[in-house]
Amino acid sequence: MSKFGPEYVRAIAPYQAGKPIAEVAREFGLDEASIVKLASNENPFGVPASSQAAMTKAAADLGRYPDANGFELKAALSTRYDVPADWITLGNGSNDILEIAAHAFVQKGESVVFSQYSFAVYALATQGVGARAIVVPAVEYGHDLDAMAAAIEADTRLLYVANPNNPTGTFIGAAQVEAFLRQVPSNVIVVLDEAYNEYLAPEHQFESASWVRNYPNLVVSRTFSKAYGLAGLRVGFAIAQPPVTDLMNRIRQPFNVNSLAQAAAIAALDDKQFLEKGARNNAEGYRQMTAAFEELGLDYVPSFGNFVLVRVGDDDGAGARVNLALLRQGVIVRPVGSYGLPQWLRISIGLPHENAAFIAALKKALA
Ligand SMILES: Cc1ncc(COP(=O)(O)O)c(C=O)c1O
């Protein structure tokens, strides 16, 4: 154990990312090209061609620093979400937004509320500022918003709500989220993390960005990592009223979103066809996956994201065991034991042949 740094930093368990393809190839003696990775909720179509072209153009200017204010990207987001540009904070991925919020609004010793089984970074961001986590038990693997509102204490400064949630894929409808926002005291910041928003079917879509006008304590967080296919570039953003945005921008590193990422995001934002293709593939892939789970008699949590959580056994070794059997066959998924879900695996929805490869490997692993 290190003798350096504060106790609350030493207590942090590092984030466990999905295993890279090259690492699995090395460890299991497999050909990289044969490996299927469905572990990090990435877009199986990769980078949109529109973003590729924009990056090629932007690459000529890489000798210069990026635009620290992200003028063009904010202008594009401002038009898309109908909010002024000074309501937007850019992030190095939306992960950066989640951390900026903790640094901007929470002091050591104060508390942060989030749900059991919600995105791991909420706990990390909370610990990173020496704050106290109030973890509210989930209901059917999703957020219990009434219990979260009731859990707010005098020293609570921030709540994180993931909608849809990762790793469980659960979703809360507009009316319930807004009823919750009305219950939260106006001095407590709510970060509404909508990393998977673009995967929602039209009947579930609602424009949470417009709520920001009515709730001065609301921060809506979005990302280009999932539906827009730009995970490797690291670009996300937050929408909030100016007094909140102003503080977040003071904490933000000046050049946190690089030039290629800014150019690629602007192009992707307008690429409706790419989004539609992704959403279609996701809906079909979800049906392919869940049909297989039903055939195998496996429980799964109905998902609104680009991934699905499936229970692969009844004992607490099941997730790790089946994960290893999948890795040996060159299929990388995400074990979720660190979330307190040791019987489950989280599978990202891939292309049809990737989903089929996973299903075949799963059948062998369970046999
Ligand atoms: C719920 C949720 N929020 C935020 C993120 C962060 O993504 P990024 O930093 O790539 O925007 C993720 C990534 O998996 C996520 O699942």
mmCIF file of C-alpha atoms and ligand atoms in Angstrom:
data_model
loop_
_atom_site.group_PDB
_atom_site.id
_atom_site.type_symbol
_atom_site.label_atom_id
_atom_site.label_comp_id
_atom_site.label_asym_id
_atom_site.label_seq_id
_atom_site.Cartn_x
_atom_site.Cartn_y
_atom_site.Cartn_z
ATOM 1 C CA MET A 1 0.000 0.000 0.000
ATOM 2 C CA SER A 2 1.339 3.425 -0.944
ATOM 3 C CA LYS A 3 2.295 5.802 1.842
ATOM 4 C CA PHE A 4 1.547 8.770 -0.410
ATOM 5 C CA GLY A 5 -1.605 10.805 -0.813
ATOM 6 C CA PRO A 6 -4.795 11.075 1.210
ATOM 7 C CA GLU A 7 -6.455 7.959 2.627
ATOM 8 C CA TYR A 8 -9.523 8.450 0.433
ATOM 9 C CA VAL A 9 -7.390 8.281 -2.721
ATOM 10 C CA ARG A 10 -5.574 5.156 -1.515
ATOM 11 C CA ALA A 11 -8.973 3.518 -0.912
ATOM 12 C CA ILE A 12 -9.996 3.832 -4.585
ATOM 13 C CA ALA A 13 -10.309 0.546 -6.496
ATOM 14 C CA PRO A 14 -9.227 1.376 -10.079
ATOM 15 C CA TYR A 15 -11.856 1.327 -12.868
ATOM 16 C CA GLN A 16 -11.898 -2.009 -14.693
ATOM 17 C CA ALA A 17 -12.096 -1.366 -18.417
ATOM 18 C CA GLY A 18 -13.017 -3.981 -21.031
ATOM 19 C CA LYS A 19 -9.987 -6.075 -22.033
ATOM 20 C CA PRO A 20 -8.305 -4.818 -25.228
ATOM 21 C CA ILE A 21 -8.306 -7.240 -28.205
ATOM 22 C CA ALA A 22 -4.471 -7.314 -28.386
ATOM 23 C CA GLU A 23 -4.233 -8.309 -24.706
ATOM 24 C CA VAL A 24 -6.677 -11.213 -25.097
ATOM 25 C CA ALA A 25 -4.845 -12.365 -28.245
ATOM 26 C CA ARG A 26 -1.538 -12.417 -26.316
ATOM 27 C CA GLU A 27 -2.950 -14.049 -23.189
ATOM 28 C CA PHE A 28 -4.908 -16.808 -24.938
ATOM 29 C CA GLY A 29 -2.674 -17.334 -27.995
ATOM 30 C CA LEU A 30 -5.399 -16.220 -30.422
ATOM 31 C CA ASP A 31 -5.357 -14.388 -33.748
ATOM 32 C CA GLU A 32 -6.467 -10.776 -33.183
ATOM 33 C CA ALA A 33 -8.619 -10.866 -36.308
ATOM 34 C CA SER A 34 -10.665 -13.765 -34.923
ATOM 35 C CA ILE A 35 -11.534 -11.978 -31.671
ATOM 36 C CA VAL A 36 -14.981 -10.485 -31.075
ATOM 37 C CA LYS A 37 -15.141 -7.660 -28.541
ATOM 38 C CA LEU A 38 -18.543 -6.922 -27.037
ATOM 39 C CA ALA A 39 -17.220 -5.471 -23.802
ATOM 40 C CA SER A 40 -17.285 -1.678 -23.802
ATOM 41 C CA ASN A 41 -20.602 -0.640 -25.356
ATOM 42 C CA GLU A 42 -18.820 0.725 -28.404
ATOM 43 C CA ASN A 43 -20.465 1.291 -31.755
ATOM 44 C CA PRO A 44 -19.879 -1.804 -33.914
ATOM 45 C CA PHE A 45 -19.806 0.358 -37.069
ATOM 46 C CA GLY A 46 -16.799 2.300 -35.753
ATOM 47 C CA VAL A 47 -16.124 5.907 -36.764
ATOM 48 C CA PRO A 48 -18.628 7.498 -39.198
ATOM 49 C CA ALA A 49 -17.116 8.288 -42.627
ATOM 50 C CA SER A 50 -18.195 11.914 -42.160
ATOM 51 C CA SER A 51 -16.030 12.150 -39.029
ATOM 52 C CA GLN A 52 -13.093 10.437 -40.755
ATOM 53 C CA ALA A 53 -13.149 13.071 -43.479
ATOM 54 C CA ALA A 54 -13.409 15.924 -40.971
ATOM 55 C CA MET A 55 -10.454 14.548 -39.009
ATOM 56 C CA THR A 56 -8.264 14.237 -42.107
ATOM 57 C CA LYS A 57 -8.862 17.911 -42.759
ATOM 58 C CA ALA A 58 -8.293 18.914 -39.129
ATOM 59 C CA ALA A 59 -5.079 16.866 -38.922
ATOM 60 C CA ALA A 60 -3.239 19.471 -41.010
ATOM 61 C CA ASP A 61 -3.485 21.877 -38.079
ATOM 62 C CA LEU A 62 -2.387 19.575 -35.266
ATOM 63 C CA GLY A 63 0.700 21.683 -34.585
ATOM 64 C CA ARG A 64 -1.612 24.162 -32.903
ATOM 65 C CA TYR A 65 -3.563 23.811 -29.670
ATOM 66 C CA PRO A 66 -7.249 22.979 -30.002
ATOM 67 C CA ASP A 67 -9.849 25.726 -29.633
ATOM 68 C CA ALA A 68 -10.024 25.861 -25.825
ATOM 69 C CA ASN A 69 -13.614 27.082 -25.983
ATOM 70 C CA GLY A 70 -14.728 24.607 -28.647
ATOM 71 C CA PHE A 71 -16.525 27.437 -30.438
ATOM 72 C CA GLU A 72 -17.717 25.494 -33.488
ATOM 73 C CA LEU A 73 -18.687 22.343 -31.636
ATOM 74 C CA LYS A 74 -20.610 24.345 -29.046
ATOM 75 C CA ALA A 75 -22.314 26.299 -31.827
ATOM 76 C CA ALA A 76 -23.422 23.027 -33.443
ATOM 77 C CA LEU A 77 -24.646 21.642 -30.101
ATOM 78 C CA SER A 78 -26.360 24.920 -29.306
ATOM 79 C CA THR A 79 -28.366 24.671 -32.533
ATOM 80 C CA ARG A 80 -29.136 20.996 -32.037
ATOM 81 C CA TYR A 81 -30.350 21.334 -28.441
ATOM 82 C CA ASP A 82 -31.728 24.858 -28.651
ATOM 83 C CA VAL A 83 -29.684 26.210 -25.752
ATOM 84 C CA PRO A 84 -27.201 29.117 -25.739
ATOM 85 C CA ALA A 85 -23.559 28.111 -26.265
ATOM 86 C CA ASP A 86 -22.620 29.328 -22.792
ATOM 87 C CA TRP A 87 -24.852 26.589 -21.328
ATOM 88 C CA ILE A 88 -22.479 23.929 -22.677
ATOM 89 C CA THR A 89 -19.381 22.376 -21.103
ATOM 90 C CA LEU A 90 -17.213 20.129 -23.268
ATOM 91 C CA GLY A 91 -15.651 17.020 -21.744
ATOM 92 C CA ASN A 92 -12.883 14.577 -22.581
ATOM 93 C CA GLY A 93 -15.595 11.966 -22.887
ATOM 94 C CA SER A 94 -18.646 12.348 -20.668
ATOM 95 C CA ASN A 95 -16.543 10.647 -18.002
ATOM 96 C CA ASP A 96 -14.743 13.981 -17.720
ATOM 97 C CA ILE A 97 -18.094 15.739 -17.184
ATOM 98 C CA LEU A 98 -18.936 13.351 -14.332
ATOM 99 C CA GLU A 99 -15.614 14.117 -12.654
ATOM 100 C CA ILE A 100 -15.723 17.845 -13.324
ATOM 101 C CA ALA A 101 -19.123 17.934 -11.606
ATOM 102 C CA ALA A 102 -17.725 16.249 -8.486
ATOM 103 C CA HIS A 103 -14.772 18.661 -8.365
ATOM 104 C CA ALA A 104 -16.886 21.734 -9.033
ATOM 105 C CA PHE A 105 -19.722 21.058 -6.580
ATOM 106 C CA VAL A 106 -18.557 18.736 -3.795
ATOM 107 C CA GLN A 107 -16.051 19.207 -0.982
ATOM 108 C CA LYS A 108 -14.248 16.572 1.048
ATOM 109 C CA GLY A 109 -16.591 15.111 3.669
ATOM 110 C CA GLU A 110 -19.831 16.114 1.892
ATOM 111 C CA SER A 111 -22.085 13.485 0.333
ATOM 112 C CA VAL A 112 -23.093 12.321 -3.142
ATOM 113 C CA VAL A 113 -26.150 10.138 -3.889
ATOM 114 C CA PHE A 114 -26.285 7.478 -6.597
ATOM 115 C CA SER A 115 -27.938 4.110 -7.155
ATOM 116 C CA GLN A 116 -26.714 0.607 -6.491
ATOM 117 C CA TYR A 117 -25.691 -1.005 -9.818
ATOM 118 C CA SER A 118 -25.208 2.378 -11.471
ATOM 119 C CA PHE A 119 -22.184 3.432 -13.546
ATOM 120 C CA ALA A 120 -18.891 2.753 -11.709
ATOM 121 C CA VAL A 121 -17.485 6.225 -12.313
ATOM 122 C CA TYR A 122 -19.989 7.827 -9.892
ATOM 123 C CA ALA A 123 -18.305 6.051 -7.001
ATOM 124 C CA LEU A 124 -14.838 6.859 -8.344
ATOM 125 C CA ALA A 125 -15.605 10.565 -8.836
ATOM 126 C CA THR A 126 -17.093 10.706 -5.331
ATOM 127 C CA GLN A 127 -14.070 9.042 -3.759
ATOM 128 C CA GLY A 128 -11.709 11.191 -5.807
ATOM 129 C CA VAL A 129 -12.853 14.319 -3.970
ATOM 130 C CA GLY A 130 -12.971 12.622 -0.565
ATOM 131 C CA ALA A 131 -16.768 12.760 -0.439
ATOM 132 C CA ARG A 132 -19.108 10.222 1.128
ATOM 133 C CA ALA A 133 -21.182 7.999 -1.167
ATOM 134 C CA ILE A 134 -24.840 7.404 -0.299
ATOM 135 C CA VAL A 135 -25.678 4.338 -2.377
ATOM 136 C CA VAL A 136 -29.436 3.801 -2.706
ATOM 137 C CA PRO A 137 -30.630 0.196 -3.189
ATOM 138 C CA ALA A 138 -31.845 -0.501 -6.718
ATOM 139 C CA VAL A 139 -35.328 -1.787 -7.536
ATOM 140 C CA GLU A 140 -35.388 -4.446 -10.245
ATOM 141 C CA TYR A 141 -31.823 -3.461 -11.157
ATOM 142 C CA GLY A 142 -32.830 0.156 -11.823
ATOM 143 C CA HIS A 143 -32.857 3.469 -9.952
ATOM 144 C CA ASP A 144 -35.428 3.996 -7.190
ATOM 145 C CA LEU A 145 -35.841 7.737 -7.700
ATOM 146 C CA ASP A 146 -38.170 8.290 -4.728
ATOM 147 C CA ALA A 147 -35.702 6.561 -2.432
ATOM 148 C CA MET A 148 -32.861 8.602 -3.943
ATOM 149 C CA ALA A 149 -34.702 11.855 -3.255
ATOM 150 C CA ALA A 150 -35.426 10.650 0.291
ATOM 151 C CA ALA A 151 -31.743 9.739 0.790
ATOM 152 C CA ILE A 152 -30.568 13.338 0.337
ATOM 153 C CA GLU A 153 -28.928 14.614 3.526
ATOM 154 C CA ALA A 154 -28.068 18.118 4.710
ATOM 155 C CA ASP A 155 -24.535 17.781 3.311
ATOM 156 C CA THR A 156 -25.567 16.231 -0.045
ATOM 157 C CA ARG A 157 -24.315 18.353 -2.945
ATOM 158 C CA LEU A 158 -24.748 16.088 -5.967
ATOM 159 C CA LEU A 159 -26.804 13.182 -7.331
ATOM 160 C CA TYR A 160 -25.924 11.049 -10.334
ATOM 161 C CA VAL A 161 -28.749 9.451 -12.322
ATOM 162 C CA ALA A 162 -27.944 7.251 -15.337
ATOM 163 C CA ASN A 163 -30.782 6.977 -17.839
ATOM 164 C CA PRO A 164 -30.533 4.447 -19.437
ATOM 165 C CA ASN A 165 -28.314 2.949 -16.776
ATOM 166 C CA ASN A 166 -25.093 1.050 -17.348
ATOM 167 C CA PRO A 167 -24.519 -1.870 -16.653
ATOM 168 C CA THR A 168 -28.175 -2.849 -16.178
ATOM 169 C CA GLY A 169 -29.791 -1.095 -19.191
ATOM 170 C CA THR A 170 -32.815 0.084 -17.184
ATOM 171 C CA PHE A 171 -34.701 3.223 -18.202
ATOM 172 C CA ILE A 172 -36.959 5.699 -16.402
ATOM 173 C CA GLY A 173 -39.635 7.587 -18.353
ATOM 174 C CA ALA A 174 -39.859 11.380 -18.657
ATOM 175 C CA ALA A 175 -42.729 11.882 -16.194
ATOM 176 C CA GLN A 176 -40.930 10.013 -13.430
ATOM 177 C CA VAL A 177 -37.630 11.803 -13.987
ATOM 178 C CA GLU A 178 -39.325 15.171 -13.919
ATOM 179 C CA ALA A 179 -41.278 14.313 -10.772
ATOM 180 C CA PHE A 180 -37.919 13.441 -9.206
ATOM 181 C CA LEU A 181 -36.342 16.744 -10.306
ATOM 182 C CA ARG A 182 -39.181 18.569 -8.544
ATOM 183 C CA GLN A 183 -38.389 16.715 -5.317
ATOM 184 C CA VAL A 184 -34.664 17.510 -5.250
ATOM 185 C CA PRO A 185 -33.753 20.661 -3.261
ATOM 186 C CA SER A 186 -32.615 23.443 -5.589
ATOM 187 C CA ASN A 187 -29.152 23.630 -3.970
ATOM 188 C CA VAL A 188 -28.350 20.000 -4.886
ATOM 189 C CA ILE A 189 -26.942 19.381 -8.375
ATOM 190 C CA VAL A 190 -28.492 16.530 -10.391
ATOM 191 C CA VAL A 191 -26.268 15.064 -13.107
ATOM 192 C CA LEU A 192 -28.565 13.270 -15.539
ATOM 193 C CA ASP A 193 -26.177 10.994 -17.411
ATOM 194 C CA GLU A 194 -27.703 10.107 -20.772
ATOM 195 C CA ALA A 195 -24.764 8.373 -22.460
ATOM 196 C CA TYR A 196 -27.147 5.953 -24.237
ATOM 197 C CA ASN A 197 -29.929 8.417 -25.054
ATOM 198 C CA GLU A 198 -29.629 8.082 -28.831
ATOM 199 C CA TYR A 199 -30.464 4.367 -28.625
ATOM 200 C CA LEU A 200 -33.907 5.001 -27.165
ATOM 201 C CA ALA A 201 -36.846 4.120 -29.401
ATOM 202 C CA PRO A 202 -38.789 7.217 -30.555
ATOM 203 C CA GLU A 203 -41.618 6.546 -28.085
ATOM 204 C CA HIS A 204 -39.153 6.792 -25.184
ATOM 205 C CA GLN A 205 -37.268 9.861 -26.385
ATOM 206 C CA PHE A 206 -37.753 13.130 -24.529
ATOM 207 C CA GLU A 207 -35.746 16.298 -24.710
ATOM 208 C CA SER A 208 -34.217 16.516 -21.273
ATOM 209 C CA ALA A 209 -31.986 19.355 -22.491
ATOM 210 C CA SER A 210 -35.052 21.598 -22.458
ATOM 211 C CA TRP A 211 -35.631 20.832 -18.740
ATOM 212 C CA VAL A 212 -32.424 22.660 -18.001
ATOM 213 C CA ARG A 213 -34.393 25.897 -18.493
ATOM 214 C CA ASN A 214 -36.687 24.993 -15.582
ATOM 215 C CA TYR A 215 -34.163 23.386 -13.240
ATOM 216 C CA PRO A 216 -31.129 25.572 -12.407
ATOM 217 C CA ASN A 217 -29.553 22.608 -10.580
ATOM 218 C CA LEU A 218 -29.766 20.170 -13.531
ATOM 219 C CA VAL A 219 -26.752 19.036 -15.586
ATOM 220 C CA VAL A 220 -27.592 16.889 -18.624
ATOM 221 C CA SER A 221 -24.592 14.823 -19.713
ATOM 222 C CA ARG A 222 -24.209 13.268 -23.174
ATOM 223 C CA THR A 223 -21.439 11.575 -25.137
ATOM 224 C CA PHE A 224 -20.138 10.962 -28.651
ATOM 225 C CA SER A 225 -18.667 7.612 -27.524
ATOM 226 C CA LYS A 226 -21.681 5.376 -28.072
ATOM 227 C CA ALA A 227 -24.213 6.007 -30.861
ATOM 228 C CA TYR A 228 -21.854 8.459 -32.624
ATOM 229 C CA GLY A 229 -19.020 5.913 -32.772
ATOM 230 C CA LEU A 230 -16.231 8.155 -31.417
ATOM 231 C CA ALA A 231 -15.253 6.387 -28.160
ATOM 232 C CA GLY A 232 -11.518 6.521 -28.873
ATOM 233 C CA LEU A 233 -11.546 10.281 -29.431
ATOM 234 C CA ARG A 234 -13.030 11.108 -26.004
ATOM 235 C CA VAL A 235 -15.702 13.750 -26.410
ATOM 236 C CA GLY A 236 -18.771 14.408 -24.323
ATOM 237 C CA PHE A 237 -20.644 17.482 -23.150
ATOM 238 C CA ALA A 238 -22.931 18.861 -20.482
ATOM 239 C CA ILE A 239 -25.858 21.257 -20.717
ATOM 240 C CA ALA A 240 -26.696 23.380 -17.672
ATOM 241 C CA GLN A 241 -27.594 26.951 -16.832
ATOM 242 C CA PRO A 242 -24.734 29.515 -16.826
ATOM 243 C CA PRO A 243 -24.060 29.656 -13.051
ATOM 244 C CA VAL A 244 -23.481 25.886 -13.095
ATOM 245 C CA THR A 245 -21.687 25.801 -16.450
ATOM 246 C CA ASP A 246 -19.417 28.645 -15.362
ATOM 247 C CA LEU A 247 -18.141 26.655 -12.368
ATOM 248 C CA MET A 248 -17.683 23.491 -14.416
ATOM 249 C CA ASN A 249 -15.625 25.437 -16.938
ATOM 250 C CA ARG A 250 -13.351 26.750 -14.192
ATOM 251 C CA ILE A 251 -12.488 23.171 -13.212
ATOM 252 C CA ARG A 252 -12.238 21.854 -16.778
ATOM 253 C CA GLN A 253 -8.751 21.575 -18.288
ATOM 254 C CA PRO A 254 -8.478 24.298 -20.944
ATOM 255 C CA PHE A 255 -7.688 21.916 -23.814
ATOM 256 C CA ASN A 256 -9.618 18.870 -22.629
ATOM 257 C CA VAL A 257 -11.155 18.108 -26.058
ATOM 258 C CA ASN A 258 -8.568 17.770 -28.807
ATOM 259 C CA SER A 259 -8.848 19.227 -32.320
ATOM 260 C CA LEU A 260 -9.595 15.938 -34.087
ATOM 261 C CA ALA A 261 -12.312 15.121 -31.568
ATOM 262 C CA GLN A 262 -13.956 18.525 -32.005
ATOM 263 C CA ALA A 263 -13.948 18.201 -35.814
ATOM 264 C CA ALA A 264 -15.190 14.614 -35.756
ATOM 265 C CA ALA A 265 -17.993 15.411 -33.305
ATOM 266 C CA ILE A 266 -19.295 18.307 -35.414
ATOM 267 C CA ALA A 267 -19.480 16.020 -38.445
ATOM 268 C CA ALA A 268 -21.077 13.132 -36.543
ATOM 269 C CA LEU A 269 -23.740 15.369 -35.031
ATOM 270 C CA ASP A 270 -25.192 15.940 -38.498
ATOM 271 C CA ASP A 271 -24.842 12.342 -39.665
ATOM 272 C CA LYS A 272 -28.439 11.225 -39.261
ATOM 273 C CA GLN A 273 -27.954 8.219 -41.502
ATOM 274 C CA PHE A 274 -25.169 6.856 -39.311
ATOM 275 C CA LEU A 275 -27.319 7.194 -36.191
ATOM 276 C CA GLU A 276 -30.285 5.527 -37.870
ATOM 277 C CA LYS A 277 -28.151 2.633 -39.131
ATOM 278 C CA GLY A 278 -26.763 2.155 -35.607
ATOM 279 C CA ALA A 279 -30.173 2.270 -33.953
ATOM 280 C CA ARG A 280 -31.567 -0.267 -36.443
ATOM 281 C CA ASN A 281 -28.640 -2.628 -35.962
ATOM 282 C CA ASN A 282 -28.979 -2.262 -32.207
ATOM 283 C CA ALA A 283 -32.689 -3.096 -32.152
ATOM 284 C CA GLU A 284 -32.147 -6.136 -34.372
ATOM 285 C CA GLY A 285 -29.095 -7.278 -32.391
ATOM 286 C CA TYR A 286 -31.018 -6.944 -29.147
ATOM 287 C CA ARG A 287 -33.713 -9.240 -30.528
ATOM 288 C CA GLN A 288 -31.036 -11.705 -31.705
ATOM 289 C CA MET A 289 -29.368 -11.758 -28.263
ATOM 290 C CA THR A 290 -32.511 -11.962 -26.177
ATOM 291 C CA ALA A 291 -34.017 -14.702 -28.379
ATOM 292 C CA ALA A 292 -30.896 -16.768 -27.638
ATOM 293 C CA PHE A 293 -31.150 -16.050 -23.899
ATOM 294 C CA GLU A 294 -34.767 -17.178 -23.939
ATOM 295 C CA GLU A 295 -33.847 -20.333 -25.826
ATOM 296 C CA LEU A 296 -31.153 -21.021 -23.217
ATOM 297 C CA GLY A 297 -33.494 -20.215 -20.324
ATOM 298 C CA LEU A 298 -31.262 -17.367 -19.081
ATOM 299 C CA ASP A 299 -32.634 -14.343 -17.198
ATOM 300 C CA TYR A 300 -31.765 -10.957 -18.641
ATOM 301 C CA VAL A 301 -32.646 -7.395 -17.685
ATOM 302 C CA PRO A 302 -34.695 -5.710 -20.449
ATOM 303 C CA SER A 303 -32.301 -3.102 -21.840
ATOM 304 C CA PHE A 304 -32.726 0.338 -23.385
ATOM 305 C CA GLY A 305 -29.036 0.751 -24.243
ATOM 306 C CA ASN A 306 -26.637 -0.921 -26.695
ATOM 307 C CA PHE A 307 -25.886 -3.807 -24.320
ATOM 308 C CA VAL A 308 -27.698 -6.370 -22.231
ATOM 309 C CA LEU A 309 -27.114 -7.873 -18.805
ATOM 310 C CA VAL A 310 -27.615 -11.634 -18.644
ATOM 311 C CA ARG A 311 -27.488 -14.058 -15.706
ATOM 312 C CA VAL A 312 -25.237 -16.958 -16.694
ATOM 313 C CA GLY A 313 -25.549 -19.074 -13.547
ATOM 314 C CA ASP A 314 -26.884 -19.263 -10.002
ATOM 315 C CA ASP A 315 -23.619 -19.309 -8.087
ATOM 316 C CA ASP A 316 -21.343 -16.348 -7.426
ATOM 317 C CA GLY A 317 -18.569 -17.859 -9.530
ATOM 318 C CA ALA A 318 -20.764 -18.041 -12.648
ATOM 319 C CA GLY A 319 -19.899 -14.687 -14.230
ATOM 320 C CA ALA A 320 -16.142 -15.153 -13.897
ATOM 321 C CA ARG A 321 -16.293 -18.795 -15.020
ATOM 322 C CA VAL A 322 -18.365 -18.174 -18.140
ATOM 323 C CA ASN A 323 -16.314 -15.065 -18.926
ATOM 324 C CA LEU A 324 -13.127 -17.143 -18.927
ATOM 325 C CA ALA A 325 -14.724 -19.807 -21.133
ATOM 326 C CA LEU A 326 -15.748 -17.044 -23.575
ATOM 327 C CA LEU A 327 -12.268 -15.469 -23.555
ATOM 328 C CA ARG A 328 -10.729 -18.832 -24.442
ATOM 329 C CA GLN A 329 -12.993 -18.826 -27.514
ATOM 330 C CA GLY A 330 -11.945 -15.290 -28.422
ATOM 331 C CA VAL A 331 -15.084 -13.494 -27.225
ATOM 332 C CA ILE A 332 -14.614 -10.524 -24.886
ATOM 333 C CA VAL A 333 -17.614 -9.433 -22.801
ATOM 334 C CA ARG A 334 -17.798 -7.596 -19.473
ATOM 335 C CA PRO A 335 -17.928 -9.402 -16.137
ATOM 336 C CA VAL A 336 -19.781 -7.265 -13.590
ATOM 337 C CA GLY A 337 -18.720 -8.832 -10.297
ATOM 338 C CA SER A 338 -17.236 -5.480 -9.260
ATOM 339 C CA TYR A 339 -20.772 -4.041 -9.506
ATOM 340 C CA GLY A 340 -22.036 -6.670 -7.065
ATOM 341 C CA LEU A 341 -23.453 -8.771 -9.931
ATOM 342 C CA PRO A 342 -21.194 -11.863 -9.902
ATOM 343 C CA GLN A 343 -23.759 -14.129 -11.605
ATOM 344 C CA TRP A 344 -24.140 -11.806 -14.576
ATOM 345 C CA LEU A 345 -22.283 -10.694 -17.701
ATOM 346 C CA ARG A 346 -22.854 -7.526 -19.703
ATOM 347 C CA ILE A 347 -22.768 -7.999 -23.462
ATOM 348 C CA SER A 348 -22.569 -5.089 -25.907
ATOM 349 C CA ILE A 349 -24.698 -5.469 -29.018
ATOM 350 C CA GLY A 350 -22.448 -5.957 -32.052
ATOM 351 C CA LEU A 351 -22.904 -6.687 -35.732
ATOM 352 C CA PRO A 352 -25.091 -9.722 -36.507
ATOM 353 C CA HIS A 353 -22.093 -12.034 -37.080
ATOM 354 C CA GLU A 354 -20.434 -10.850 -33.850
ATOM 355 C CA ASN A 355 -23.610 -11.491 -31.877
ATOM 356 C CA ALA A 356 -23.834 -14.928 -33.494
ATOM 357 C CA ALA A 357 -20.210 -15.702 -32.561
ATOM 358 C CA PHE A 358 -20.949 -14.709 -28.959
ATOM 359 C CA ILE A 359 -24.119 -16.816 -28.848
ATOM 360 C CA ALA A 360 -22.281 -19.875 -30.223
ATOM 361 C CA ALA A 361 -19.462 -19.401 -27.705
ATOM 362 C CA LEU A 362 -21.948 -18.909 -24.866
ATOM 363 C CA LYS A 363 -23.717 -22.166 -25.757
ATOM 364 C CA LYS A 364 -20.367 -23.996 -25.590
ATOM 365 C CA ALA A 365 -19.400 -22.262 -22.361
ATOM 366 C CA LEU A 366 -22.658 -23.321 -20.694
ATOM 367 C CA ALA A 367 -22.641 -26.854 -22.080
HETATM 368 C C1 LIG B 1 -23.689 5.527 -18.119
HETATM 369 C C2 LIG B 1 -22.383 5.989 -18.688
HETATM 370 N N1 LIG B 1 -22.027 7.255 -18.523
HETATM 371 C C3 LIG B 1 -20.872 7.727 -19.002
HETATM 372 C C4 LIG B 1 -20.002 6.915 -19.679
HETATM 373 C C5 LIG B 1 -18.699 7.492 -20.106
HETATM 374 O O1 LIG B 1 -18.471 7.408 -21.453
HETATM 375 P P1 LIG B 1 -17.509 8.411 -22.187
HETATM 376 O O2 LIG B 1 -16.538 8.938 -21.194
HETATM 377 O O3 LIG B 1 -16.845 7.599 -23.227
HETATM 378 O O4 LIG B 1 -18.386 9.490 -22.735
HETATM 379 C C6 LIG B 1 -20.308 5.577 -19.885
HETATM 380 C C7 LIG B 1 -19.375 4.676 -20.584
HETATM 381 O O5 LIG B 1 -19.470 3.502 -20.622
HETATM 382 C C8 LIG B 1 -21.536 5.105 -19.367
HETATM 383 O O6 LIG B 1 -21.892 3.836 -19.516
#
